[in-house]
Short mmCIF file of C-alpha atoms in Angstrom, two decimals:
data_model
loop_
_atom_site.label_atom_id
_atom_site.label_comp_id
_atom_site.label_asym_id
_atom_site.label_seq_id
_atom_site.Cartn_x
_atom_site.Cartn_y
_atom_site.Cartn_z
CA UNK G 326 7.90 -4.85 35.28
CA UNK G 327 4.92 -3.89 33.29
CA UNK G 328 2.98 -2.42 36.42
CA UNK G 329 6.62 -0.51 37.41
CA UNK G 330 5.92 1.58 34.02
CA UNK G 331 2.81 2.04 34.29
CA UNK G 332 2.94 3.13 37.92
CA UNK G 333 5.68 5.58 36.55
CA UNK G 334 3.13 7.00 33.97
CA UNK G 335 0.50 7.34 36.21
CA UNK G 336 2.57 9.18 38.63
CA UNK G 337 3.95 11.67 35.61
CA UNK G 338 0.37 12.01 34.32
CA UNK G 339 -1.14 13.02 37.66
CA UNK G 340 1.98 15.61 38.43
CA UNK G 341 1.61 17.00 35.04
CA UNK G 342 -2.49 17.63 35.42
CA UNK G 343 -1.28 19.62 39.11
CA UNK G 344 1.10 21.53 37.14
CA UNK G 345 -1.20 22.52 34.87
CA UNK G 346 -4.28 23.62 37.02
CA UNK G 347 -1.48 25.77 39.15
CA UNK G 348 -0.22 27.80 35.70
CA UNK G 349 -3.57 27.86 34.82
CA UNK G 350 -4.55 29.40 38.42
CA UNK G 351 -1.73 31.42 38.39
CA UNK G 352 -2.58 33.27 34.93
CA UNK G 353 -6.05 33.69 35.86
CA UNK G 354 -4.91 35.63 39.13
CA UNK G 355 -2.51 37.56 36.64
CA UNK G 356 -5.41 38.57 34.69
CA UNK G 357 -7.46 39.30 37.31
CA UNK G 358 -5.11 41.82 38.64
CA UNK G 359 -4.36 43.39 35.10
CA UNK G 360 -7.79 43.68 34.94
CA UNK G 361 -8.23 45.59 38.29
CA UNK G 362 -4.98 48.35 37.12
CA UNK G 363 -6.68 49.13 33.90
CA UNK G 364 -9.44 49.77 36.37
CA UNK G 365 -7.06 51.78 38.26
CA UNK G 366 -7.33 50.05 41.29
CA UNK G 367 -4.31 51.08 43.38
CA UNK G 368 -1.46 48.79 43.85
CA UNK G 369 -2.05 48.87 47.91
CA UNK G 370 -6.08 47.43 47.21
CA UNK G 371 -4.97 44.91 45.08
CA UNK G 372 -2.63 43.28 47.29
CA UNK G 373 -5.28 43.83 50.33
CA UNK G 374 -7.24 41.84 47.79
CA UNK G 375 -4.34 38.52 48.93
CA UNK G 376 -3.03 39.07 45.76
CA UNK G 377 0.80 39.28 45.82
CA UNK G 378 3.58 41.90 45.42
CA UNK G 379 5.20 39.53 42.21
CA UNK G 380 2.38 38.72 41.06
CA UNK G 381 1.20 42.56 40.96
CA UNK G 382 5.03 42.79 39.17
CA UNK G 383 3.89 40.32 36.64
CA UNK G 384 0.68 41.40 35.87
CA UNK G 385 2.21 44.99 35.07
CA UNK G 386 5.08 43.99 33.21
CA UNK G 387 2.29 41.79 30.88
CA UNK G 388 0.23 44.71 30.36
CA UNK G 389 2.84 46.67 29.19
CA UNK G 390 4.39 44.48 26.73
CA UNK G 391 1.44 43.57 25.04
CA UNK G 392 0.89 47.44 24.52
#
């Protein structure tokens, strides 16, 4: 029983460390792009760029409630 458990936490640690590299990931790319329209990149480079349409969305709506 004691390796079931363990097994169970090793499982829950490893899906927690993805989770957290892929918000970390995703707020870097959300930064990056925040960075480019204060640069006044247009929204049509950034997403040539392989950034997305939401995450443009985001990255705007951030910016302008930390104003």
């Amino acid at each position: 029983m004691c390796n079931l458990s363990e097994n169970i936490e090793a499982n829950g640690i490893k899906k927690g460390i993805k989770e957290g590299i892929k918000l970390g990931i995703r707020k870097e790319r959300i930064d990056a792009i925040a960075r480019m329209i204060r640069a006044d990149t247009t929204k049509e480079q950034i997403i040539l760029y392989g950034y997305t349409e939401a995450e443009y969305i985001e990255a705007e709506k951030l910016m302008y409630m930390n104003v």
